[in-house]
Amino acid sequence: MAMTGVLRPGHAQIRVLDMEESVKFYTEVMGLVETGRDSSGRVYFKTRQERDHNSVVLRKSDRAGIDLFAFKVLDKATLEDLDQKLQAHGVKTERIPAGEMLETGERVRFQLPTGHTIELYAEKKDVGNGHGYVDPEVEVIEYKGISPIRMDHCLIYGGNIDGNLELFEKVLGFTLVERVKLEDGQTDLATWLTCSTKAHDIAMVRHGEDGKLHHVSFQLESWEQVLRAADIMSRNRVSIDIGPTRHGITQGTTIYFFDPSGNRLEVFCGGYDHYPDMHPITWSWEEVGRGIFYHDRKLNDAFLSVVT
Ligand SMILES: [Fe+2]
């Protein structure tokens, strides 16, 4: 087996202001499937095509943002190994018992140098995508709502993104795919990292305030599906930040938009495959506009300033 260690993003726990309004949005507009509610009031969702029980968890709060972002690792031995490696790197870890989240095994929780809470886990119940494991049908997009393939990545904002990079590379085995330099040509403004062959599994931007969420992103199958998503957003009067357009960085097509609580989400398609032997791509400060939004070739005001 070639893929070991950290496999992929697993679940994002997002804070919302009004649960009823949010459940309606995440099911009817996003087209996610509600898979459960727990005794603390959290509501769990997966995309139609995801096989594990949940990838998005909503928690009611008086402020929007992200509680935690989790990665699934290969197995329990890997979880133990990574916990040891985190501690050896000077990171304090905490064990969250199995069952604290619905259908999810024990988690290893820790803080990034940017103040974000990250979790690793090895087990989440496979509830399937409705097509079974023998002679399955293909997925036909005939549903209401955007219906993404998967919860794909997140972009976080915080101060010490250099510390984050070191931790993800040296401890968790991620590789750097792309980076944007500040005016000095030395300091990273932003980095895009992967634990797989995707163009990114997590990204981060240097920011004055720690622990902030820029967006959680969902993958679509095609550029046509990105346009369809934009139509669904307009029909439902969803607040769109920018798009449909394309990123220079990762080369994905994209729409940024907001959930009813003001959390920025993204739906995207495309991007290239990355392997650990490939050189990271560097964007200069002068070309950052084209890097972020390839068609507009400039940043919009919201990109650097609106976070939850
Ligand atoms: Fe993104």
PDB file of C-alpha atoms and ligand atoms in Angstrom:
ATOM      1  CA  MET A   1       0.000   0.000   0.000  1.00  0.00           C
ATOM      2  CA  ALA A   2       1.433   3.336  -0.982  1.00  0.00           C
ATOM      3  CA  MET A   3      -0.784   5.634   1.085  1.00  0.00           C
ATOM      4  CA  THR A   4      -0.122   5.440   4.812  1.00  0.00           C
ATOM      5  CA  GLY A   5      -0.174   7.876   7.722  1.00  0.00           C
ATOM      6  CA  VAL A   6      -2.680  10.699   7.391  1.00  0.00           C
ATOM      7  CA  LEU A   7      -5.140   9.783   4.624  1.00  0.00           C
ATOM      8  CA  ARG A   8      -7.496  12.714   4.127  1.00  0.00           C
ATOM      9  CA  PRO A   9      -9.647  15.390   5.750  1.00  0.00           C
ATOM     10  CA  GLY A  10     -12.337  13.662   7.788  1.00  0.00           C
ATOM     11  CA  HIS A  11     -14.657  16.051   9.566  1.00  0.00           C
ATOM     12  CA  ALA A  12     -15.060  19.775  10.135  1.00  0.00           C
ATOM     13  CA  GLN A  13     -17.061  20.992  13.133  1.00  0.00           C
ATOM     14  CA  ILE A  14     -18.527  24.372  12.219  1.00  0.00           C
ATOM     15  CA  ARG A  15     -20.276  26.816  14.551  1.00  0.00           C
ATOM     16  CA  VAL A  16     -23.632  28.175  13.424  1.00  0.00           C
ATOM     17  CA  LEU A  17     -25.918  30.791  14.927  1.00  0.00           C
ATOM     18  CA  ASP A  18     -29.334  29.291  14.117  1.00  0.00           C
ATOM     19  CA  MET A  19     -29.443  25.497  13.869  1.00  0.00           C
ATOM     20  CA  GLU A  20     -32.810  25.187  12.149  1.00  0.00           C
ATOM     21  CA  GLU A  21     -31.891  27.685   9.436  1.00  0.00           C
ATOM     22  CA  SER A  22     -28.466  26.036   9.049  1.00  0.00           C
ATOM     23  CA  VAL A  23     -29.820  22.493   8.729  1.00  0.00           C
ATOM     24  CA  LYS A  24     -32.156  23.750   5.995  1.00  0.00           C
ATOM     25  CA  PHE A  25     -29.220  25.388   4.192  1.00  0.00           C
ATOM     26  CA  TYR A  26     -26.807  22.451   4.476  1.00  0.00           C
ATOM     27  CA  THR A  27     -29.439  19.940   3.328  1.00  0.00           C
ATOM     28  CA  GLU A  28     -31.569  21.828   0.794  1.00  0.00           C
ATOM     29  CA  VAL A  29     -28.976  24.195  -0.722  1.00  0.00           C
ATOM     30  CA  MET A  30     -25.718  22.283  -0.170  1.00  0.00           C
ATOM     31  CA  GLY A  31     -27.453  18.956  -0.729  1.00  0.00           C
ATOM     32  CA  LEU A  32     -25.738  17.205   2.189  1.00  0.00           C
ATOM     33  CA  VAL A  33     -27.416  14.279   3.923  1.00  0.00           C
ATOM     34  CA  GLU A  34     -28.225  14.592   7.624  1.00  0.00           C
ATOM     35  CA  THR A  35     -26.925  11.443   9.335  1.00  0.00           C
ATOM     36  CA  GLY A  36     -27.633  12.099  12.994  1.00  0.00           C
ATOM     37  CA  ARG A  37     -28.018  14.378  16.009  1.00  0.00           C
ATOM     38  CA  ASP A  38     -26.326  13.891  19.367  1.00  0.00           C
ATOM     39  CA  SER A  39     -27.357  14.658  22.933  1.00  0.00           C
ATOM     40  CA  SER A  40     -25.446  17.950  22.895  1.00  0.00           C
ATOM     41  CA  GLY A  41     -27.473  19.165  19.920  1.00  0.00           C
ATOM     42  CA  ARG A  42     -24.820  18.788  17.237  1.00  0.00           C
ATOM     43  CA  VAL A  43     -26.131  17.831  13.793  1.00  0.00           C
ATOM     44  CA  TYR A  44     -24.096  15.522  11.519  1.00  0.00           C
ATOM     45  CA  PHE A  45     -23.934  15.446   7.728  1.00  0.00           C
ATOM     46  CA  LYS A  46     -22.143  13.684   4.903  1.00  0.00           C
ATOM     47  CA  THR A  47     -22.200  14.196   1.166  1.00  0.00           C
ATOM     48  CA  ARG A  48     -24.230  11.683  -0.818  1.00  0.00           C
ATOM     49  CA  GLN A  49     -21.081  10.011  -2.128  1.00  0.00           C
ATOM     50  CA  GLU A  50     -19.046   9.886   1.085  1.00  0.00           C
ATOM     51  CA  ARG A  51     -19.045   6.494   2.774  1.00  0.00           C
ATOM     52  CA  ASP A  52     -18.147   7.445   6.352  1.00  0.00           C
ATOM     53  CA  HIS A  53     -20.906   8.563   8.712  1.00  0.00           C
ATOM     54  CA  ASN A  54     -20.090  12.267   8.808  1.00  0.00           C
ATOM     55  CA  SER A  55     -17.830  14.952   7.383  1.00  0.00           C
ATOM     56  CA  VAL A  56     -19.608  18.114   8.534  1.00  0.00           C
ATOM     57  CA  VAL A  57     -20.793  18.643  12.099  1.00  0.00           C
ATOM     58  CA  LEU A  58     -22.729  21.778  13.037  1.00  0.00           C
ATOM     59  CA  ARG A  59     -22.703  23.120  16.586  1.00  0.00           C
ATOM     60  CA  LYS A  60     -24.947  25.972  17.718  1.00  0.00           C
ATOM     61  CA  SER A  61     -23.023  28.899  19.146  1.00  0.00           C
ATOM     62  CA  ASP A  62     -23.303  32.659  19.478  1.00  0.00           C
ATOM     63  CA  ARG A  63     -20.363  33.141  17.108  1.00  0.00           C
ATOM     64  CA  ALA A  64     -19.582  31.571  13.748  1.00  0.00           C
ATOM     65  CA  GLY A  65     -16.278  29.861  12.916  1.00  0.00           C
ATOM     66  CA  ILE A  66     -14.661  26.465  13.108  1.00  0.00           C
ATOM     67  CA  ASP A  67     -14.306  24.386  16.298  1.00  0.00           C
ATOM     68  CA  LEU A  68     -12.016  21.786  14.802  1.00  0.00           C
ATOM     69  CA  PHE A  69     -10.814  20.142  11.600  1.00  0.00           C
ATOM     70  CA  ALA A  70      -9.976  16.424  11.608  1.00  0.00           C
ATOM     71  CA  PHE A  71      -7.968  14.062   9.448  1.00  0.00           C
ATOM     72  CA  LYS A  72      -8.550  10.332   9.116  1.00  0.00           C
ATOM     73  CA  VAL A  73      -5.407   8.213   9.522  1.00  0.00           C
ATOM     74  CA  LEU A  74      -4.781   4.706   8.207  1.00  0.00           C
ATOM     75  CA  ASP A  75      -5.382   2.677  11.380  1.00  0.00           C
ATOM     76  CA  LYS A  76      -5.136   2.678  15.169  1.00  0.00           C
ATOM     77  CA  ALA A  77      -1.394   1.894  15.131  1.00  0.00           C
ATOM     78  CA  THR A  78      -0.869   4.976  12.961  1.00  0.00           C
ATOM     79  CA  LEU A  79      -2.920   7.047  15.415  1.00  0.00           C
ATOM     80  CA  GLU A  80      -0.707   5.896  18.309  1.00  0.00           C
ATOM     81  CA  ASP A  81       2.440   6.554  16.293  1.00  0.00           C
ATOM     82  CA  LEU A  82       1.386  10.063  15.297  1.00  0.00           C
ATOM     83  CA  ASP A  83       0.383  10.874  18.879  1.00  0.00           C
ATOM     84  CA  GLN A  84       3.906   9.906  19.982  1.00  0.00           C
ATOM     85  CA  LYS A  85       5.470  11.953  17.199  1.00  0.00           C
ATOM     86  CA  LEU A  86       3.368  15.007  18.068  1.00  0.00           C
ATOM     87  CA  GLN A  87       4.455  14.787  21.709  1.00  0.00           C
ATOM     88  CA  ALA A  88       8.094  14.325  20.681  1.00  0.00           C
ATOM     89  CA  HIS A  89       7.695  17.531  18.629  1.00  0.00           C
ATOM     90  CA  GLY A  90       6.563  19.314  21.803  1.00  0.00           C
ATOM     91  CA  VAL A  91       2.860  19.315  20.992  1.00  0.00           C
ATOM     92  CA  LYS A  92       0.473  18.615  23.876  1.00  0.00           C
ATOM     93  CA  THR A  93      -2.140  16.065  22.815  1.00  0.00           C
ATOM     94  CA  GLU A  94      -5.479  15.086  24.308  1.00  0.00           C
ATOM     95  CA  ARG A  95      -7.477  11.883  23.828  1.00  0.00           C
ATOM     96  CA  ILE A  96     -11.162  12.286  23.040  1.00  0.00           C
ATOM     97  CA  PRO A  97     -12.939   8.992  23.746  1.00  0.00           C
ATOM     98  CA  ALA A  98     -14.705   6.973  21.070  1.00  0.00           C
ATOM     99  CA  GLY A  99     -18.353   7.894  20.828  1.00  0.00           C
ATOM    100  CA  GLU A 100     -17.942  11.539  21.856  1.00  0.00           C
ATOM    101  CA  MET A 101     -18.841  12.189  18.240  1.00  0.00           C
ATOM    102  CA  LEU A 102     -21.443   9.932  16.664  1.00  0.00           C
ATOM    103  CA  GLU A 103     -20.038   6.791  14.997  1.00  0.00           C
ATOM    104  CA  THR A 104     -16.464   8.028  15.452  1.00  0.00           C
ATOM    105  CA  GLY A 105     -13.587   6.292  17.222  1.00  0.00           C
ATOM    106  CA  GLU A 106     -11.026   7.728  19.607  1.00  0.00           C
ATOM    107  CA  ARG A 107      -9.499  11.021  18.494  1.00  0.00           C
ATOM    108  CA  VAL A 108      -6.137  12.646  19.180  1.00  0.00           C
ATOM    109  CA  ARG A 109      -6.689  16.384  19.584  1.00  0.00           C
ATOM    110  CA  PHE A 110      -4.037  19.106  19.533  1.00  0.00           C
ATOM    111  CA  GLN A 111      -3.578  22.797  18.824  1.00  0.00           C
ATOM    112  CA  LEU A 112      -1.691  24.166  15.846  1.00  0.00           C
ATOM    113  CA  PRO A 113       0.737  27.057  16.379  1.00  0.00           C
ATOM    114  CA  THR A 114      -2.006  29.206  14.776  1.00  0.00           C
ATOM    115  CA  GLY A 115      -4.412  28.206  17.570  1.00  0.00           C
ATOM    116  CA  HIS A 116      -6.637  25.946  15.488  1.00  0.00           C
ATOM    117  CA  THR A 117      -7.812  22.634  16.913  1.00  0.00           C
ATOM    118  CA  ILE A 118      -6.859  19.645  14.777  1.00  0.00           C
ATOM    119  CA  GLU A 119      -7.890  16.041  15.397  1.00  0.00           C
ATOM    120  CA  LEU A 120      -6.662  12.700  14.100  1.00  0.00           C
ATOM    121  CA  TYR A 121      -8.790   9.563  14.202  1.00  0.00           C
ATOM    122  CA  ALA A 122      -8.680   6.097  12.660  1.00  0.00           C
ATOM    123  CA  GLU A 123     -12.267   4.909  12.853  1.00  0.00           C
ATOM    124  CA  LYS A 124     -15.597   6.234  11.636  1.00  0.00           C
ATOM    125  CA  LYS A 125     -18.511   3.981  10.776  1.00  0.00           C
ATOM    126  CA  ASP A 126     -18.820   3.169   7.089  1.00  0.00           C
ATOM    127  CA  VAL A 127     -22.485   3.804   6.331  1.00  0.00           C
ATOM    128  CA  GLY A 128     -21.927   3.596   2.567  1.00  0.00           C
ATOM    129  CA  ASN A 129     -23.110   5.859  -0.206  1.00  0.00           C
ATOM    130  CA  GLY A 130     -26.271   3.929  -0.942  1.00  0.00           C
ATOM    131  CA  HIS A 131     -24.823   1.950  -3.853  1.00  0.00           C
ATOM    132  CA  GLY A 132     -23.269  -0.942  -1.953  1.00  0.00           C
ATOM    133  CA  TYR A 133     -19.934  -2.662  -2.503  1.00  0.00           C
ATOM    134  CA  VAL A 134     -21.070  -5.262  -5.027  1.00  0.00           C
ATOM    135  CA  ASP A 135     -22.053  -4.340  -8.592  1.00  0.00           C
ATOM    136  CA  PRO A 136     -22.773  -0.683  -7.681  1.00  0.00           C
ATOM    137  CA  GLU A 137     -24.529   1.888  -9.836  1.00  0.00           C
ATOM    138  CA  VAL A 138     -22.804   5.139 -10.729  1.00  0.00           C
ATOM    139  CA  GLU A 139     -23.858   8.316  -8.960  1.00  0.00           C
ATOM    140  CA  VAL A 140     -26.346  10.311 -11.022  1.00  0.00           C
ATOM    141  CA  ILE A 141     -26.777  13.910  -9.979  1.00  0.00           C
ATOM    142  CA  GLU A 142     -30.521  14.178  -9.903  1.00  0.00           C
ATOM    143  CA  TYR A 143     -30.880  15.577  -6.448  1.00  0.00           C
ATOM    144  CA  LYS A 144     -31.959  18.937  -5.136  1.00  0.00           C
ATOM    145  CA  GLY A 145     -29.092  21.025  -3.924  1.00  0.00           C
ATOM    146  CA  ILE A 146     -25.446  21.328  -4.873  1.00  0.00           C
ATOM    147  CA  SER A 147     -24.579  17.738  -3.852  1.00  0.00           C
ATOM    148  CA  PRO A 148     -20.771  17.862  -3.679  1.00  0.00           C
ATOM    149  CA  ILE A 149     -18.612  14.751  -3.930  1.00  0.00           C
ATOM    150  CA  ARG A 150     -16.799  15.285  -0.649  1.00  0.00           C
ATOM    151  CA  MET A 151     -15.721  17.695   2.029  1.00  0.00           C
ATOM    152  CA  ASP A 152     -12.283  18.351   0.598  1.00  0.00           C
ATOM    153  CA  HIS A 153     -10.110  20.852   2.484  1.00  0.00           C
ATOM    154  CA  CYS A 154     -10.090  23.993   4.584  1.00  0.00           C
ATOM    155  CA  LEU A 155      -8.195  27.286   4.573  1.00  0.00           C
ATOM    156  CA  ILE A 156      -7.335  28.667   7.991  1.00  0.00           C
ATOM    157  CA  TYR A 157      -6.005  32.074   9.066  1.00  0.00           C
ATOM    158  CA  GLY A 158      -3.563  32.635  11.916  1.00  0.00           C
ATOM    159  CA  GLY A 159      -0.199  34.042  12.974  1.00  0.00           C
ATOM    160  CA  ASN A 160       2.466  31.366  13.083  1.00  0.00           C
ATOM    161  CA  ILE A 161       1.925  29.596   9.764  1.00  0.00           C
ATOM    162  CA  ASP A 162       5.668  28.772   9.722  1.00  0.00           C
ATOM    163  CA  GLY A 163       5.133  26.635  12.837  1.00  0.00           C
ATOM    164  CA  ASN A 164       2.120  25.018  11.155  1.00  0.00           C
ATOM    165  CA  LEU A 165       4.194  24.181   8.070  1.00  0.00           C
ATOM    166  CA  GLU A 166       6.920  22.588  10.158  1.00  0.00           C
ATOM    167  CA  LEU A 167       4.409  20.515  12.129  1.00  0.00           C
ATOM    168  CA  PHE A 168       2.475  19.320   9.079  1.00  0.00           C
ATOM    169  CA  GLU A 169       5.650  18.496   7.126  1.00  0.00           C
ATOM    170  CA  LYS A 170       7.868  17.009   9.833  1.00  0.00           C
ATOM    171  CA  VAL A 171       5.326  15.292  12.061  1.00  0.00           C
ATOM    172  CA  LEU A 172       2.273  14.514   9.940  1.00  0.00           C
ATOM    173  CA  GLY A 173       4.014  13.807   6.621  1.00  0.00           C
ATOM    174  CA  PHE A 174       2.333  16.491   4.520  1.00  0.00           C
ATOM    175  CA  THR A 175       4.101  18.070   1.545  1.00  0.00           C
ATOM    176  CA  LEU A 176       4.115  21.696   0.455  1.00  0.00           C
ATOM    177  CA  VAL A 177       2.358  22.161  -2.897  1.00  0.00           C
ATOM    178  CA  GLU A 178       2.226  25.950  -3.383  1.00  0.00           C
ATOM    179  CA  ARG A 179       3.148  29.071  -1.435  1.00  0.00           C
ATOM    180  CA  VAL A 180       2.698  32.849  -1.771  1.00  0.00           C
ATOM    181  CA  LYS A 181       5.505  35.130  -0.614  1.00  0.00           C
ATOM    182  CA  LEU A 182       5.070  38.539   0.998  1.00  0.00           C
ATOM    183  CA  GLU A 183       6.678  41.689  -0.447  1.00  0.00           C
ATOM    184  CA  ASP A 184      10.033  40.797   1.167  1.00  0.00           C
ATOM    185  CA  GLY A 185      10.236  37.711  -1.056  1.00  0.00           C
ATOM    186  CA  GLN A 186      11.106  35.607   2.010  1.00  0.00           C
ATOM    187  CA  THR A 187       8.137  35.370   4.348  1.00  0.00           C
ATOM    188  CA  ASP A 188       5.235  33.104   3.460  1.00  0.00           C
ATOM    189  CA  LEU A 189       1.885  34.876   3.210  1.00  0.00           C
ATOM    190  CA  ALA A 190       0.167  31.561   2.535  1.00  0.00           C
ATOM    191  CA  THR A 191       0.870  27.861   2.037  1.00  0.00           C
ATOM    192  CA  TRP A 192      -1.051  24.954   0.494  1.00  0.00           C
ATOM    193  CA  LEU A 193      -0.245  21.478   1.844  1.00  0.00           C
ATOM    194  CA  THR A 194      -1.313  17.948   0.986  1.00  0.00           C
ATOM    195  CA  CYS A 195      -1.206  14.561   2.696  1.00  0.00           C
ATOM    196  CA  SER A 196      -2.246  12.819  -0.512  1.00  0.00           C
ATOM    197  CA  THR A 197      -2.005  13.423  -4.256  1.00  0.00           C
ATOM    198  CA  LYS A 198      -4.546  16.261  -4.109  1.00  0.00           C
ATOM    199  CA  ALA A 199      -3.459  19.837  -4.802  1.00  0.00           C
ATOM    200  CA  HIS A 200      -4.322  20.624  -1.181  1.00  0.00           C
ATOM    201  CA  ASP A 201      -5.806  19.064   1.932  1.00  0.00           C
ATOM    202  CA  ILE A 202      -5.282  22.152   4.100  1.00  0.00           C
ATOM    203  CA  ALA A 203      -4.106  25.684   3.417  1.00  0.00           C
ATOM    204  CA  MET A 204      -3.204  28.607   5.659  1.00  0.00           C
ATOM    205  CA  VAL A 205      -2.800  32.372   5.415  1.00  0.00           C
ATOM    206  CA  ARG A 206      -0.756  34.564   7.767  1.00  0.00           C
ATOM    207  CA  HIS A 207      -3.151  36.767   9.721  1.00  0.00           C
ATOM    208  CA  GLY A 208      -3.121  38.989  12.791  1.00  0.00           C
ATOM    209  CA  GLU A 209      -5.652  36.928  14.706  1.00  0.00           C
ATOM    210  CA  ASP A 210      -5.292  33.215  15.502  1.00  0.00           C
ATOM    211  CA  GLY A 211      -7.864  30.452  15.134  1.00  0.00           C
ATOM    212  CA  LYS A 212      -9.784  31.920  12.214  1.00  0.00           C
ATOM    213  CA  LEU A 213     -11.588  30.115   9.406  1.00  0.00           C
ATOM    214  CA  HIS A 214     -11.422  31.372   5.836  1.00  0.00           C
ATOM    215  CA  HIS A 215     -13.373  28.538   4.226  1.00  0.00           C
ATOM    216  CA  VAL A 216     -14.325  24.880   4.232  1.00  0.00           C
ATOM    217  CA  SER A 217     -14.393  23.498   0.701  1.00  0.00           C
ATOM    218  CA  PHE A 218     -16.413  20.861  -1.106  1.00  0.00           C
ATOM    219  CA  GLN A 219     -15.421  19.151  -4.342  1.00  0.00           C
ATOM    220  CA  LEU A 220     -17.665  19.023  -7.407  1.00  0.00           C
ATOM    221  CA  GLU A 221     -17.306  16.848 -10.501  1.00  0.00           C
ATOM    222  CA  SER A 222     -17.012  19.427 -13.271  1.00  0.00           C
ATOM    223  CA  TRP A 223     -16.991  23.098 -14.245  1.00  0.00           C
ATOM    224  CA  GLU A 224     -20.619  22.601 -15.313  1.00  0.00           C
ATOM    225  CA  GLN A 225     -21.436  21.525 -11.778  1.00  0.00           C
ATOM    226  CA  VAL A 226     -19.733  24.676 -10.480  1.00  0.00           C
ATOM    227  CA  LEU A 227     -22.009  26.757 -12.731  1.00  0.00           C
ATOM    228  CA  ARG A 228     -25.022  24.693 -11.605  1.00  0.00           C
ATOM    229  CA  ALA A 229     -24.033  25.408  -8.000  1.00  0.00           C
ATOM    230  CA  ALA A 230     -23.968  29.144  -8.767  1.00  0.00           C
ATOM    231  CA  ASP A 231     -27.485  28.889 -10.237  1.00  0.00           C
ATOM    232  CA  ILE A 232     -28.697  27.097  -7.104  1.00  0.00           C
ATOM    233  CA  MET A 233     -27.089  29.795  -4.939  1.00  0.00           C
ATOM    234  CA  SER A 234     -28.826  32.595  -6.814  1.00  0.00           C
ATOM    235  CA  ARG A 235     -32.187  30.806  -6.751  1.00  0.00           C
ATOM    236  CA  ASN A 236     -31.799  30.522  -2.980  1.00  0.00           C
ATOM    237  CA  ARG A 237     -30.391  34.060  -2.545  1.00  0.00           C
ATOM    238  CA  VAL A 238     -27.158  32.747  -1.047  1.00  0.00           C
ATOM    239  CA  SER A 239     -24.536  35.421  -0.380  1.00  0.00           C
ATOM    240  CA  ILE A 240     -21.738  34.858  -2.936  1.00  0.00           C
ATOM    241  CA  ASP A 241     -18.263  36.215  -2.154  1.00  0.00           C
ATOM    242  CA  ILE A 242     -16.747  35.651  -5.611  1.00  0.00           C
ATOM    243  CA  GLY A 243     -17.129  33.410  -8.627  1.00  0.00           C
ATOM    244  CA  PRO A 244     -17.630  31.266 -10.512  1.00  0.00           C
ATOM    245  CA  THR A 245     -13.970  31.812 -11.394  1.00  0.00           C
ATOM    246  CA  ARG A 246     -10.630  30.008 -11.317  1.00  0.00           C
ATOM    247  CA  HIS A 247      -7.700  29.974  -8.920  1.00  0.00           C
ATOM    248  CA  GLY A 248      -4.192  30.281 -10.363  1.00  0.00           C
ATOM    249  CA  ILE A 249      -2.987  28.516  -7.226  1.00  0.00           C
ATOM    250  CA  THR A 250      -4.025  24.816  -7.481  1.00  0.00           C
ATOM    251  CA  GLN A 251      -5.785  25.778 -10.780  1.00  0.00           C
ATOM    252  CA  GLY A 252      -9.195  24.763  -9.453  1.00  0.00           C
ATOM    253  CA  THR A 253     -12.444  26.418 -10.557  1.00  0.00           C
ATOM    254  CA  THR A 254     -14.298  27.903  -7.633  1.00  0.00           C
ATOM    255  CA  ILE A 255     -17.127  29.797  -5.964  1.00  0.00           C
ATOM    256  CA  TYR A 256     -16.766  31.317  -2.513  1.00  0.00           C
ATOM    257  CA  PHE A 257     -20.033  31.890  -0.688  1.00  0.00           C
ATOM    258  CA  PHE A 258     -21.388  32.178   2.836  1.00  0.00           C
ATOM    259  CA  ASP A 259     -23.621  29.967   4.948  1.00  0.00           C
ATOM    260  CA  PRO A 260     -26.431  31.709   6.888  1.00  0.00           C
ATOM    261  CA  SER A 261     -24.067  32.266   9.855  1.00  0.00           C
ATOM    262  CA  GLY A 262     -21.431  33.989   7.717  1.00  0.00           C
ATOM    263  CA  ASN A 263     -19.018  31.046   7.490  1.00  0.00           C
ATOM    264  CA  ARG A 264     -17.345  31.102   4.093  1.00  0.00           C
ATOM    265  CA  LEU A 265     -17.680  27.872   2.102  1.00  0.00           C
ATOM    266  CA  GLU A 266     -16.260  26.938  -1.283  1.00  0.00           C
ATOM    267  CA  VAL A 267     -17.328  24.576  -4.002  1.00  0.00           C
ATOM    268  CA  PHE A 268     -14.634  23.801  -6.531  1.00  0.00           C
ATOM    269  CA  CYS A 269     -13.607  21.466  -9.281  1.00  0.00           C
ATOM    270  CA  GLY A 270     -10.244  20.523 -10.719  1.00  0.00           C
ATOM    271  CA  GLY A 271      -6.713  21.178  -9.646  1.00  0.00           C
ATOM    272  CA  TYR A 272      -3.760  19.030 -10.528  1.00  0.00           C
ATOM    273  CA  ASP A 273      -2.320  15.910  -8.928  1.00  0.00           C
ATOM    274  CA  HIS A 274       0.651  16.420  -6.644  1.00  0.00           C
ATOM    275  CA  TYR A 275       3.296  13.857  -5.695  1.00  0.00           C
ATOM    276  CA  PRO A 276       5.890  14.303  -2.965  1.00  0.00           C
ATOM    277  CA  ASP A 277       8.782  14.465  -5.466  1.00  0.00           C
ATOM    278  CA  MET A 278       7.324  17.567  -7.179  1.00  0.00           C
ATOM    279  CA  HIS A 279       8.823  20.983  -6.457  1.00  0.00           C
ATOM    280  CA  PRO A 280       6.461  23.353  -4.673  1.00  0.00           C
ATOM    281  CA  ILE A 281       5.230  26.294  -6.759  1.00  0.00           C
ATOM    282  CA  THR A 282       6.012  29.789  -5.469  1.00  0.00           C
ATOM    283  CA  TRP A 283       3.899  32.870  -6.196  1.00  0.00           C
ATOM    284  CA  SER A 284       5.390  36.322  -5.763  1.00  0.00           C
ATOM    285  CA  TRP A 285       3.627  39.155  -3.945  1.00  0.00           C
ATOM    286  CA  GLU A 286       3.279  41.022  -7.253  1.00  0.00           C
ATOM    287  CA  GLU A 287       1.262  38.171  -8.812  1.00  0.00           C
ATOM    288  CA  VAL A 288      -0.815  37.155  -5.796  1.00  0.00           C
ATOM    289  CA  GLY A 289      -4.004  38.563  -7.362  1.00  0.00           C
ATOM    290  CA  ARG A 290      -3.643  36.295 -10.399  1.00  0.00           C
ATOM    291  CA  GLY A 291      -2.712  33.429  -8.089  1.00  0.00           C
ATOM    292  CA  ILE A 292      -5.848  33.684  -5.989  1.00  0.00           C
ATOM    293  CA  PHE A 293      -8.317  34.745  -8.712  1.00  0.00           C
ATOM    294  CA  TYR A 294      -6.912  33.921 -12.144  1.00  0.00           C
ATOM    295  CA  HIS A 295      -9.566  35.793 -14.157  1.00  0.00           C
ATOM    296  CA  ASP A 296      -9.952  38.984 -12.092  1.00  0.00           C
ATOM    297  CA  ARG A 297      -6.163  39.055 -11.487  1.00  0.00           C
ATOM    298  CA  LYS A 298      -6.740  40.952  -8.247  1.00  0.00           C
ATOM    299  CA  LEU A 299      -7.868  40.125  -4.730  1.00  0.00           C
ATOM    300  CA  ASN A 300     -11.296  41.244  -3.633  1.00  0.00           C
ATOM    301  CA  ASP A 301     -11.458  43.098  -0.319  1.00  0.00           C
ATOM    302  CA  ALA A 302     -13.192  40.205   1.401  1.00  0.00           C
ATOM    303  CA  PHE A 303     -10.526  37.572   0.682  1.00  0.00           C
ATOM    304  CA  LEU A 304      -7.996  38.896   3.190  1.00  0.00           C
ATOM    305  CA  SER A 305     -10.348  40.507   5.681  1.00  0.00           C
ATOM    306  CA  VAL A 306     -13.562  38.470   6.116  1.00  0.00           C
ATOM    307  CA  VAL A 307     -12.985  35.424   8.320  1.00  0.00           C
ATOM    308  CA  THR A 308     -14.980  33.732  11.069  1.00  0.00           C
TER     309      THR A 308
HETATM  310 FE    FE B   1     -10.195  26.275  -1.156  1.00  0.00          FE
END
